[in-house]
């Protein structure tokens, strides 16, 4: 059976994306399971050790001059966004099994005039309005109702409709992983699940009614539960996944509980997209200090699922 083609975008060329990408390509595990094709800026990849022997490269250039220092830049933003655009176009045409994206810098995208705060927002606009931000590490799985928003805005963003959609999409994604009847725990928004309205009313006004609708439709979702106890329960296998209200509810608990590298997955697209769960780390870029384990895990997951 032929090995799948995996498109790998190298991320912001000033960050650690080129380094972790090249390190991942040198992994025997990666080379055994897929045919990688790189999309990124050639000079930064060569500086990280890439050569044609590792993988073919689709080179991306910028109309802007490269900055003289390692920092967020319109140059890096333009290159990394163009790489993602091209990879997704090719994957949507059926030219590859999946897209694996190395880290981009959101400020760089903004400086380049990119109208999206990150990958998920771009993917949702063009490749599936059910795009769901999801994370997996071994038997730990979580997904988000809201993604990159200020904390002060989260309570306005979380609606019954949005929560129901996220839970349905999460259940569908878990079923694709082989979990026939997923048992999903839904987190509360407020401390102590609002404590009967003392610390907020989102649990009674939004979350509980959404859960009743989900349960009536056959989705096995329970809650709302205080997030401080949910991760321990999930780690012991009580639930198949946790649906979190906002970004740090998911990532803080997951990064503390995970015993294996974490893979970020965008579920609900016409193609599979994965990524590592770290950022561009400009402070260590070019120093050969970056850990490629999450990038390797993202490629392996994309090749095998």
PDB file of C-alpha atoms in Angstrom:
ATOM      1  CA  UNK A   1       0.000   0.000   0.000  1.00  0.00           C
ATOM      2  CA  UNK A   2       1.383   3.405  -0.999  1.00  0.00           C
ATOM      3  CA  UNK A   3       2.387   5.764   1.749  1.00  0.00           C
ATOM      4  CA  UNK A   4       0.190   8.884   2.033  1.00  0.00           C
ATOM      5  CA  UNK A   5       1.392  12.293   0.903  1.00  0.00           C
ATOM      6  CA  UNK A   6       1.495  14.772   3.779  1.00  0.00           C
ATOM      7  CA  UNK A   7       1.890  18.487   3.066  1.00  0.00           C
ATOM      8  CA  UNK A   8       3.945  20.219   5.759  1.00  0.00           C
ATOM      9  CA  UNK A   9       3.997  24.006   6.040  1.00  0.00           C
ATOM     10  CA  UNK A  10       7.161  25.244   7.763  1.00  0.00           C
ATOM     11  CA  UNK A  11       5.450  28.086   9.642  1.00  0.00           C
ATOM     12  CA  UNK A  12       6.990  31.488  10.303  1.00  0.00           C
ATOM     13  CA  UNK A  13      10.490  31.347   8.767  1.00  0.00           C
ATOM     14  CA  UNK A  14      11.909  33.393  11.647  1.00  0.00           C
ATOM     15  CA  UNK A  15      10.587  31.015  14.321  1.00  0.00           C
ATOM     16  CA  UNK A  16      11.356  27.415  15.218  1.00  0.00           C
ATOM     17  CA  UNK A  17       9.062  26.026  12.508  1.00  0.00           C
ATOM     18  CA  UNK A  18      11.868  25.281  10.036  1.00  0.00           C
ATOM     19  CA  UNK A  19      13.922  23.608  12.782  1.00  0.00           C
ATOM     20  CA  UNK A  20      11.195  21.326  14.134  1.00  0.00           C
ATOM     21  CA  UNK A  21      10.102  20.511  10.585  1.00  0.00           C
ATOM     22  CA  UNK A  22      13.584  19.412   9.541  1.00  0.00           C
ATOM     23  CA  UNK A  23      14.084  17.465  12.769  1.00  0.00           C
ATOM     24  CA  UNK A  24      10.761  15.706  12.183  1.00  0.00           C
ATOM     25  CA  UNK A  25      11.731  14.805   8.626  1.00  0.00           C
ATOM     26  CA  UNK A  26      14.845  13.108   9.950  1.00  0.00           C
ATOM     27  CA  UNK A  27      12.745  10.881  12.211  1.00  0.00           C
ATOM     28  CA  UNK A  28      12.717   7.250  10.990  1.00  0.00           C
ATOM     29  CA  UNK A  29       9.126   6.974  12.231  1.00  0.00           C
ATOM     30  CA  UNK A  30       8.015   9.808   9.966  1.00  0.00           C
ATOM     31  CA  UNK A  31       9.864   8.483   6.940  1.00  0.00           C
ATOM     32  CA  UNK A  32       8.293   5.037   7.394  1.00  0.00           C
ATOM     33  CA  UNK A  33       4.683   6.193   7.333  1.00  0.00           C
ATOM     34  CA  UNK A  34       4.392   9.000   4.786  1.00  0.00           C
ATOM     35  CA  UNK A  35       5.735  10.895   1.813  1.00  0.00           C
ATOM     36  CA  UNK A  36       6.308  14.438   3.117  1.00  0.00           C
ATOM     37  CA  UNK A  37       6.176  17.510   0.871  1.00  0.00           C
ATOM     38  CA  UNK A  38       7.398  20.800   2.359  1.00  0.00           C
ATOM     39  CA  UNK A  39       5.937  24.233   1.698  1.00  0.00           C
ATOM     40  CA  UNK A  40       7.940  27.165   3.034  1.00  0.00           C
ATOM     41  CA  UNK A  41      10.780  29.648   2.649  1.00  0.00           C
ATOM     42  CA  UNK A  42      13.873  27.974   1.227  1.00  0.00           C
ATOM     43  CA  UNK A  43      16.693  29.869   2.967  1.00  0.00           C
ATOM     44  CA  UNK A  44      15.320  29.359   6.486  1.00  0.00           C
ATOM     45  CA  UNK A  45      14.809  25.650   5.798  1.00  0.00           C
ATOM     46  CA  UNK A  46      18.339  25.254   4.427  1.00  0.00           C
ATOM     47  CA  UNK A  47      19.701  27.029   7.501  1.00  0.00           C
ATOM     48  CA  UNK A  48      17.817  24.460   9.610  1.00  0.00           C
ATOM     49  CA  UNK A  49      19.458  21.599   7.705  1.00  0.00           C
ATOM     50  CA  UNK A  50      16.973  20.847   4.943  1.00  0.00           C
ATOM     51  CA  UNK A  51      18.145  19.423   1.642  1.00  0.00           C
ATOM     52  CA  UNK A  52      16.383  17.889  -1.328  1.00  0.00           C
ATOM     53  CA  UNK A  53      17.218  14.423   0.002  1.00  0.00           C
ATOM     54  CA  UNK A  54      14.888  14.920   2.994  1.00  0.00           C
ATOM     55  CA  UNK A  55      11.779  16.006   1.100  1.00  0.00           C
ATOM     56  CA  UNK A  56      10.722  17.994  -1.959  1.00  0.00           C
ATOM     57  CA  UNK A  57      10.068  21.677  -1.342  1.00  0.00           C
ATOM     58  CA  UNK A  58       7.498  24.056  -2.779  1.00  0.00           C
ATOM     59  CA  UNK A  59       9.251  27.357  -2.112  1.00  0.00           C
ATOM     60  CA  UNK A  60       7.320  30.411  -0.938  1.00  0.00           C
ATOM     61  CA  UNK A  61       8.652  33.945  -1.387  1.00  0.00           C
ATOM     62  CA  UNK A  62       7.555  37.309  -0.016  1.00  0.00           C
ATOM     63  CA  UNK A  63       7.049  40.636  -1.732  1.00  0.00           C
ATOM     64  CA  UNK A  64       8.486  42.289   1.381  1.00  0.00           C
ATOM     65  CA  UNK A  65      12.114  42.554   2.533  1.00  0.00           C
ATOM     66  CA  UNK A  66      13.246  40.158   5.234  1.00  0.00           C
ATOM     67  CA  UNK A  67      13.705  41.801   8.657  1.00  0.00           C
ATOM     68  CA  UNK A  68      17.171  42.094  10.181  1.00  0.00           C
ATOM     69  CA  UNK A  69      16.100  40.737  13.558  1.00  0.00           C
ATOM     70  CA  UNK A  70      14.065  37.786  14.799  1.00  0.00           C
ATOM     71  CA  UNK A  71      10.658  39.213  15.603  1.00  0.00           C
ATOM     72  CA  UNK A  72       7.086  39.293  14.319  1.00  0.00           C
ATOM     73  CA  UNK A  73       7.175  40.647  10.784  1.00  0.00           C
ATOM     74  CA  UNK A  74       5.055  41.217   7.710  1.00  0.00           C
ATOM     75  CA  UNK A  75       7.658  39.169   5.795  1.00  0.00           C
ATOM     76  CA  UNK A  76       7.185  36.122   8.005  1.00  0.00           C
ATOM     77  CA  UNK A  77       3.436  36.611   8.085  1.00  0.00           C
ATOM     78  CA  UNK A  78       3.111  36.747   4.323  1.00  0.00           C
ATOM     79  CA  UNK A  79       5.253  33.673   3.751  1.00  0.00           C
ATOM     80  CA  UNK A  80       3.587  31.540   6.421  1.00  0.00           C
ATOM     81  CA  UNK A  81       0.081  32.497   5.287  1.00  0.00           C
ATOM     82  CA  UNK A  82       0.832  31.820   1.612  1.00  0.00           C
ATOM     83  CA  UNK A  83       2.166  28.398   2.602  1.00  0.00           C
ATOM     84  CA  UNK A  84      -1.034  27.550   4.467  1.00  0.00           C
ATOM     85  CA  UNK A  85      -3.189  28.792   1.598  1.00  0.00           C
ATOM     86  CA  UNK A  86      -1.365  26.644  -0.935  1.00  0.00           C
ATOM     87  CA  UNK A  87      -1.285  23.532   1.260  1.00  0.00           C
ATOM     88  CA  UNK A  88      -5.021  23.720   1.878  1.00  0.00           C
ATOM     89  CA  UNK A  89      -5.788  24.281  -1.799  1.00  0.00           C
ATOM     90  CA  UNK A  90      -3.784  21.195  -2.737  1.00  0.00           C
ATOM     91  CA  UNK A  91      -5.312  19.058   0.018  1.00  0.00           C
ATOM     92  CA  UNK A  92      -8.827  20.157  -0.906  1.00  0.00           C
ATOM     93  CA  UNK A  93      -8.107  19.041  -4.479  1.00  0.00           C
ATOM     94  CA  UNK A  94      -7.254  15.579  -3.182  1.00  0.00           C
ATOM     95  CA  UNK A  95      -3.531  15.961  -3.841  1.00  0.00           C
ATOM     96  CA  UNK A  96      -2.572  14.899  -0.304  1.00  0.00           C
ATOM     97  CA  UNK A  97      -3.923  12.982   2.700  1.00  0.00           C
ATOM     98  CA  UNK A  98      -3.442  15.828   5.170  1.00  0.00           C
ATOM     99  CA  UNK A  99      -1.877  19.173   6.004  1.00  0.00           C
ATOM    100  CA  UNK A 100       0.485  19.564   8.978  1.00  0.00           C
ATOM    101  CA  UNK A 101       1.214  23.158   9.921  1.00  0.00           C
ATOM    102  CA  UNK A 102       4.259  24.349  11.839  1.00  0.00           C
ATOM    103  CA  UNK A 103       3.678  27.377  14.105  1.00  0.00           C
ATOM    104  CA  UNK A 104       2.716  30.762  12.723  1.00  0.00           C
ATOM    105  CA  UNK A 105       2.815  34.059  14.603  1.00  0.00           C
ATOM    106  CA  UNK A 106      -0.524  35.826  14.866  1.00  0.00           C
ATOM    107  CA  UNK A 107       1.105  39.266  15.078  1.00  0.00           C
ATOM    108  CA  UNK A 108       3.061  38.512  11.905  1.00  0.00           C
ATOM    109  CA  UNK A 109      -0.168  37.602  10.118  1.00  0.00           C
ATOM    110  CA  UNK A 110      -1.698  40.884  11.272  1.00  0.00           C
ATOM    111  CA  UNK A 111       1.348  42.859  10.089  1.00  0.00           C
ATOM    112  CA  UNK A 112       1.017  41.170   6.693  1.00  0.00           C
ATOM    113  CA  UNK A 113      -2.639  42.192   6.492  1.00  0.00           C
ATOM    114  CA  UNK A 114      -3.978  38.654   6.885  1.00  0.00           C
ATOM    115  CA  UNK A 115      -7.631  38.962   7.981  1.00  0.00           C
ATOM    116  CA  UNK A 116      -7.570  35.865  10.208  1.00  0.00           C
ATOM    117  CA  UNK A 117      -6.287  35.494  13.763  1.00  0.00           C
ATOM    118  CA  UNK A 118      -5.053  31.959  13.127  1.00  0.00           C
ATOM    119  CA  UNK A 119      -5.322  28.704  11.200  1.00  0.00           C
ATOM    120  CA  UNK A 120      -8.732  27.681  12.572  1.00  0.00           C
ATOM    121  CA  UNK A 121     -10.460  30.904  11.565  1.00  0.00           C
ATOM    122  CA  UNK A 122      -8.998  30.673   8.055  1.00  0.00           C
ATOM    123  CA  UNK A 123      -9.980  27.015   7.701  1.00  0.00           C
ATOM    124  CA  UNK A 124     -13.505  27.670   8.932  1.00  0.00           C
ATOM    125  CA  UNK A 125     -13.960  30.425   6.357  1.00  0.00           C
ATOM    126  CA  UNK A 126     -12.898  28.399   3.310  1.00  0.00           C
ATOM    127  CA  UNK A 127     -12.852  24.670   4.107  1.00  0.00           C
ATOM    128  CA  UNK A 128     -15.715  23.846   6.442  1.00  0.00           C
ATOM    129  CA  UNK A 129     -17.811  25.975   8.764  1.00  0.00           C
ATOM    130  CA  UNK A 130     -17.858  23.052  11.207  1.00  0.00           C
ATOM    131  CA  UNK A 131     -14.088  23.323  11.756  1.00  0.00           C
ATOM    132  CA  UNK A 132     -13.480  22.397  15.391  1.00  0.00           C
ATOM    133  CA  UNK A 133     -10.314  23.041  17.409  1.00  0.00           C
ATOM    134  CA  UNK A 134      -9.465  19.735  19.075  1.00  0.00           C
ATOM    135  CA  UNK A 135      -6.456  18.311  20.940  1.00  0.00           C
ATOM    136  CA  UNK A 136      -5.341  14.716  21.481  1.00  0.00           C
ATOM    137  CA  UNK A 137      -2.619  13.177  23.641  1.00  0.00           C
ATOM    138  CA  UNK A 138      -2.879   9.414  24.000  1.00  0.00           C
ATOM    139  CA  UNK A 139      -6.268   8.799  25.619  1.00  0.00           C
ATOM    140  CA  UNK A 140      -6.791  12.483  26.475  1.00  0.00           C
ATOM    141  CA  UNK A 141      -9.052  14.437  24.148  1.00  0.00           C
ATOM    142  CA  UNK A 142     -10.579  17.895  24.350  1.00  0.00           C
ATOM    143  CA  UNK A 143     -12.245  20.447  22.101  1.00  0.00           C
ATOM    144  CA  UNK A 144     -13.202  24.117  22.343  1.00  0.00           C
ATOM    145  CA  UNK A 145     -16.490  25.967  22.143  1.00  0.00           C
ATOM    146  CA  UNK A 146     -14.619  29.270  21.647  1.00  0.00           C
ATOM    147  CA  UNK A 147     -11.040  29.725  20.446  1.00  0.00           C
ATOM    148  CA  UNK A 148      -8.927  32.877  20.285  1.00  0.00           C
ATOM    149  CA  UNK A 149     -10.942  35.462  22.177  1.00  0.00           C
ATOM    150  CA  UNK A 150     -10.311  37.758  25.127  1.00  0.00           C
ATOM    151  CA  UNK A 151     -11.621  36.319  28.407  1.00  0.00           C
ATOM    152  CA  UNK A 152     -13.916  39.325  28.839  1.00  0.00           C
ATOM    153  CA  UNK A 153     -15.707  38.377  25.600  1.00  0.00           C
ATOM    154  CA  UNK A 154     -16.150  34.644  26.170  1.00  0.00           C
ATOM    155  CA  UNK A 155     -19.474  34.864  28.018  1.00  0.00           C
ATOM    156  CA  UNK A 156     -20.944  36.841  25.096  1.00  0.00           C
ATOM    157  CA  UNK A 157     -19.630  34.384  22.502  1.00  0.00           C
ATOM    158  CA  UNK A 158     -20.863  31.167  24.112  1.00  0.00           C
ATOM    159  CA  UNK A 159     -24.444  30.576  23.008  1.00  0.00           C
ATOM    160  CA  UNK A 160     -26.694  27.559  23.123  1.00  0.00           C
ATOM    161  CA  UNK A 161     -26.418  27.176  19.348  1.00  0.00           C
ATOM    162  CA  UNK A 162     -22.626  27.427  19.349  1.00  0.00           C
ATOM    163  CA  UNK A 163     -22.271  24.943  22.200  1.00  0.00           C
ATOM    164  CA  UNK A 164     -24.615  22.404  20.588  1.00  0.00           C
ATOM    165  CA  UNK A 165     -22.730  22.637  17.287  1.00  0.00           C
ATOM    166  CA  UNK A 166     -19.351  22.170  18.994  1.00  0.00           C
ATOM    167  CA  UNK A 167     -20.581  19.160  20.985  1.00  0.00           C
ATOM    168  CA  UNK A 168     -22.070  17.515  17.891  1.00  0.00           C
ATOM    169  CA  UNK A 169     -18.873  18.095  15.919  1.00  0.00           C
ATOM    170  CA  UNK A 170     -16.758  16.782  18.807  1.00  0.00           C
ATOM    171  CA  UNK A 171     -18.890  13.650  19.064  1.00  0.00           C
ATOM    172  CA  UNK A 172     -18.557  13.086  15.306  1.00  0.00           C
ATOM    173  CA  UNK A 173     -14.767  13.527  15.502  1.00  0.00           C
ATOM    174  CA  UNK A 174     -14.519  11.047  18.374  1.00  0.00           C
ATOM    175  CA  UNK A 175     -16.580   8.535  16.410  1.00  0.00           C
ATOM    176  CA  UNK A 176     -14.069   8.822  13.558  1.00  0.00           C
ATOM    177  CA  UNK A 177     -11.428   7.813  16.096  1.00  0.00           C
ATOM    178  CA  UNK A 178     -13.338   4.593  16.708  1.00  0.00           C
ATOM    179  CA  UNK A 179     -15.344   5.596  19.796  1.00  0.00           C
ATOM    180  CA  UNK A 180     -18.808   4.374  18.899  1.00  0.00           C
ATOM    181  CA  UNK A 181     -20.826   6.239  21.529  1.00  0.00           C
ATOM    182  CA  UNK A 182     -18.628   9.036  22.890  1.00  0.00           C
ATOM    183  CA  UNK A 183     -19.158  10.083  26.497  1.00  0.00           C
ATOM    184  CA  UNK A 184     -18.419  13.812  26.617  1.00  0.00           C
ATOM    185  CA  UNK A 185     -17.953  15.925  29.725  1.00  0.00           C
ATOM    186  CA  UNK A 186     -18.882  19.585  29.249  1.00  0.00           C
ATOM    187  CA  UNK A 187     -17.075  22.115  31.396  1.00  0.00           C
ATOM    188  CA  UNK A 188     -18.665  25.003  33.218  1.00  0.00           C
ATOM    189  CA  UNK A 189     -17.626  28.553  32.424  1.00  0.00           C
ATOM    190  CA  UNK A 190     -17.567  29.901  35.976  1.00  0.00           C
ATOM    191  CA  UNK A 191     -15.883  28.662  39.178  1.00  0.00           C
ATOM    192  CA  UNK A 192     -17.860  25.927  40.968  1.00  0.00           C
ATOM    193  CA  UNK A 193     -20.128  25.751  37.897  1.00  0.00           C
ATOM    194  CA  UNK A 194     -21.629  29.087  38.898  1.00  0.00           C
ATOM    195  CA  UNK A 195     -22.744  27.776  42.318  1.00  0.00           C
ATOM    196  CA  UNK A 196     -26.450  28.177  41.477  1.00  0.00           C
ATOM    197  CA  UNK A 197     -25.992  31.649  40.044  1.00  0.00           C
ATOM    198  CA  UNK A 198     -23.711  33.124  42.710  1.00  0.00           C
ATOM    199  CA  UNK A 199     -20.726  33.331  40.326  1.00  0.00           C
ATOM    200  CA  UNK A 200     -22.534  33.679  37.004  1.00  0.00           C
ATOM    201  CA  UNK A 201     -25.606  32.401  35.224  1.00  0.00           C
ATOM    202  CA  UNK A 202     -24.168  30.966  32.005  1.00  0.00           C
ATOM    203  CA  UNK A 203     -24.437  27.440  33.398  1.00  0.00           C
ATOM    204  CA  UNK A 204     -28.195  27.687  33.982  1.00  0.00           C
ATOM    205  CA  UNK A 205     -29.068  30.005  31.066  1.00  0.00           C
ATOM    206  CA  UNK A 206     -26.922  28.498  28.299  1.00  0.00           C
ATOM    207  CA  UNK A 207     -25.027  25.319  29.109  1.00  0.00           C
ATOM    208  CA  UNK A 208     -27.693  23.269  30.885  1.00  0.00           C
ATOM    209  CA  UNK A 209     -30.390  23.932  28.237  1.00  0.00           C
ATOM    210  CA  UNK A 210     -27.895  23.060  25.483  1.00  0.00           C
ATOM    211  CA  UNK A 211     -27.094  19.798  27.241  1.00  0.00           C
ATOM    212  CA  UNK A 212     -30.759  18.875  27.457  1.00  0.00           C
ATOM    213  CA  UNK A 213     -31.097  19.426  23.712  1.00  0.00           C
ATOM    214  CA  UNK A 214     -27.989  17.369  23.001  1.00  0.00           C
ATOM    215  CA  UNK A 215     -29.115  14.501  25.204  1.00  0.00           C
ATOM    216  CA  UNK A 216     -32.550  14.482  23.572  1.00  0.00           C
ATOM    217  CA  UNK A 217     -30.823  14.175  20.170  1.00  0.00           C
ATOM    218  CA  UNK A 218     -28.743  11.199  21.320  1.00  0.00           C
ATOM    219  CA  UNK A 219     -25.437  12.932  22.080  1.00  0.00           C
ATOM    220  CA  UNK A 220     -24.043  11.578  25.342  1.00  0.00           C
ATOM    221  CA  UNK A 221     -22.927  14.881  26.898  1.00  0.00           C
ATOM    222  CA  UNK A 222     -22.958  15.642  30.627  1.00  0.00           C
ATOM    223  CA  UNK A 223     -22.288  18.685  32.773  1.00  0.00           C
ATOM    224  CA  UNK A 224     -21.654  21.455  33.324  1.00  0.00           C
ATOM    225  CA  UNK A 225     -18.750  20.364  35.530  1.00  0.00           C
ATOM    226  CA  UNK A 226     -16.138  22.575  37.217  1.00  0.00           C
ATOM    227  CA  UNK A 227     -12.991  22.353  35.121  1.00  0.00           C
ATOM    228  CA  UNK A 228     -10.685  21.903  38.134  1.00  0.00           C
ATOM    229  CA  UNK A 229     -11.984  18.376  38.706  1.00  0.00           C
ATOM    230  CA  UNK A 230     -12.636  17.334  35.123  1.00  0.00           C
ATOM    231  CA  UNK A 231      -9.082  16.723  33.996  1.00  0.00           C
ATOM    232  CA  UNK A 232      -8.375  14.257  36.796  1.00  0.00           C
ATOM    233  CA  UNK A 233     -11.576  12.357  35.984  1.00  0.00           C
ATOM    234  CA  UNK A 234     -10.775  12.282  32.279  1.00  0.00           C
ATOM    235  CA  UNK A 235      -7.225  11.096  32.990  1.00  0.00           C
ATOM    236  CA  UNK A 236      -8.713   8.141  34.890  1.00  0.00           C
ATOM    237  CA  UNK A 237     -10.873   7.258  31.881  1.00  0.00           C
ATOM    238  CA  UNK A 238     -14.276   8.421  33.111  1.00  0.00           C
ATOM    239  CA  UNK A 239     -15.004  10.372  29.900  1.00  0.00           C
ATOM    240  CA  UNK A 240     -13.966  10.039  26.274  1.00  0.00           C
ATOM    241  CA  UNK A 241     -13.333  13.756  25.959  1.00  0.00           C
ATOM    242  CA  UNK A 242     -13.854  17.180  27.503  1.00  0.00           C
ATOM    243  CA  UNK A 243     -15.618  20.038  25.739  1.00  0.00           C
ATOM    244  CA  UNK A 244     -14.134  23.242  27.164  1.00  0.00           C
ATOM    245  CA  UNK A 245     -15.645  26.704  27.013  1.00  0.00           C
ATOM    246  CA  UNK A 246     -12.435  28.568  26.149  1.00  0.00           C
ATOM    247  CA  UNK A 247      -8.815  28.084  25.136  1.00  0.00           C
ATOM    248  CA  UNK A 248      -6.971  27.964  28.460  1.00  0.00           C
ATOM    249  CA  UNK A 249      -9.507  25.662  30.102  1.00  0.00           C
ATOM    250  CA  UNK A 250      -8.360  23.078  27.584  1.00  0.00           C
ATOM    251  CA  UNK A 251      -4.661  23.759  27.155  1.00  0.00           C
ATOM    252  CA  UNK A 252      -3.682  24.334  30.770  1.00  0.00           C
ATOM    253  CA  UNK A 253      -5.195  21.082  32.012  1.00  0.00           C
ATOM    254  CA  UNK A 254      -4.106  19.103  28.979  1.00  0.00           C
ATOM    255  CA  UNK A 255      -0.474  20.202  29.136  1.00  0.00           C
ATOM    256  CA  UNK A 256      -0.334  19.276  32.824  1.00  0.00           C
ATOM    257  CA  UNK A 257      -2.066  15.926  32.394  1.00  0.00           C
ATOM    258  CA  UNK A 258      -0.513  14.771  29.115  1.00  0.00           C
ATOM    259  CA  UNK A 259       2.050  11.979  29.270  1.00  0.00           C
ATOM    260  CA  UNK A 260       2.559  11.938  25.484  1.00  0.00           C
ATOM    261  CA  UNK A 261       3.114  14.705  22.901  1.00  0.00           C
ATOM    262  CA  UNK A 262      -0.025  16.725  22.191  1.00  0.00           C
ATOM    263  CA  UNK A 263      -1.452  16.987  18.683  1.00  0.00           C
ATOM    264  CA  UNK A 264      -3.699  19.844  17.631  1.00  0.00           C
ATOM    265  CA  UNK A 265      -6.370  18.712  15.163  1.00  0.00           C
ATOM    266  CA  UNK A 266      -8.856  20.722  13.146  1.00  0.00           C
ATOM    267  CA  UNK A 267     -11.831  18.389  12.854  1.00  0.00           C
ATOM    268  CA  UNK A 268     -14.749  18.748  10.472  1.00  0.00           C
ATOM    269  CA  UNK A 269     -12.830  19.757   7.334  1.00  0.00           C
ATOM    270  CA  UNK A 270     -12.812  18.223   3.864  1.00  0.00           C
ATOM    271  CA  UNK A 271      -9.237  17.098   4.688  1.00  0.00           C
ATOM    272  CA  UNK A 272      -7.256  16.415   7.841  1.00  0.00           C
ATOM    273  CA  UNK A 273      -5.180  19.166   9.400  1.00  0.00           C
ATOM    274  CA  UNK A 274      -2.890  18.743  12.403  1.00  0.00           C
ATOM    275  CA  UNK A 275      -0.194  20.806  14.091  1.00  0.00           C
ATOM    276  CA  UNK A 276       2.081  20.843  17.122  1.00  0.00           C
ATOM    277  CA  UNK A 277       0.828  22.728  20.171  1.00  0.00           C
ATOM    278  CA  UNK A 278       3.675  25.189  20.680  1.00  0.00           C
ATOM    279  CA  UNK A 279       4.355  28.599  19.208  1.00  0.00           C
ATOM    280  CA  UNK A 280       7.076  30.179  17.104  1.00  0.00           C
ATOM    281  CA  UNK A 281       9.468  30.601  20.082  1.00  0.00           C
ATOM    282  CA  UNK A 282      11.461  33.420  18.486  1.00  0.00           C
ATOM    283  CA  UNK A 283      13.743  33.494  21.540  1.00  0.00           C
ATOM    284  CA  UNK A 284      15.302  30.108  20.711  1.00  0.00           C
ATOM    285  CA  UNK A 285      14.969  30.182  16.922  1.00  0.00           C
ATOM    286  CA  UNK A 286      18.172  29.216  15.147  1.00  0.00           C
ATOM    287  CA  UNK A 287      19.790  27.823  18.304  1.00  0.00           C
ATOM    288  CA  UNK A 288      19.041  24.121  17.726  1.00  0.00           C
ATOM    289  CA  UNK A 289      17.158  23.964  21.026  1.00  0.00           C
ATOM    290  CA  UNK A 290      13.613  23.313  19.809  1.00  0.00           C
ATOM    291  CA  UNK A 291      11.872  20.061  20.762  1.00  0.00           C
ATOM    292  CA  UNK A 292      10.371  18.422  17.667  1.00  0.00           C
ATOM    293  CA  UNK A 293       8.345  15.753  19.519  1.00  0.00           C
ATOM    294  CA  UNK A 294       4.999  17.525  19.050  1.00  0.00           C
ATOM    295  CA  UNK A 295       5.711  18.105  15.350  1.00  0.00           C
ATOM    296  CA  UNK A 296       6.635  14.454  14.894  1.00  0.00           C
ATOM    297  CA  UNK A 297       3.442  13.409  16.695  1.00  0.00           C
ATOM    298  CA  UNK A 298       1.360  15.714  14.473  1.00  0.00           C
ATOM    299  CA  UNK A 299       2.821  14.167  11.293  1.00  0.00           C
ATOM    300  CA  UNK A 300       2.427  10.594  12.550  1.00  0.00           C
ATOM    301  CA  UNK A 301      -1.175  11.261  13.580  1.00  0.00           C
ATOM    302  CA  UNK A 302      -1.975  12.754  10.183  1.00  0.00           C
ATOM    303  CA  UNK A 303      -0.426   9.797   8.365  1.00  0.00           C
ATOM    304  CA  UNK A 304      -2.216   7.150  10.405  1.00  0.00           C
ATOM    305  CA  UNK A 305      -5.721   8.579  10.782  1.00  0.00           C
TER     306      UNK A 305
END
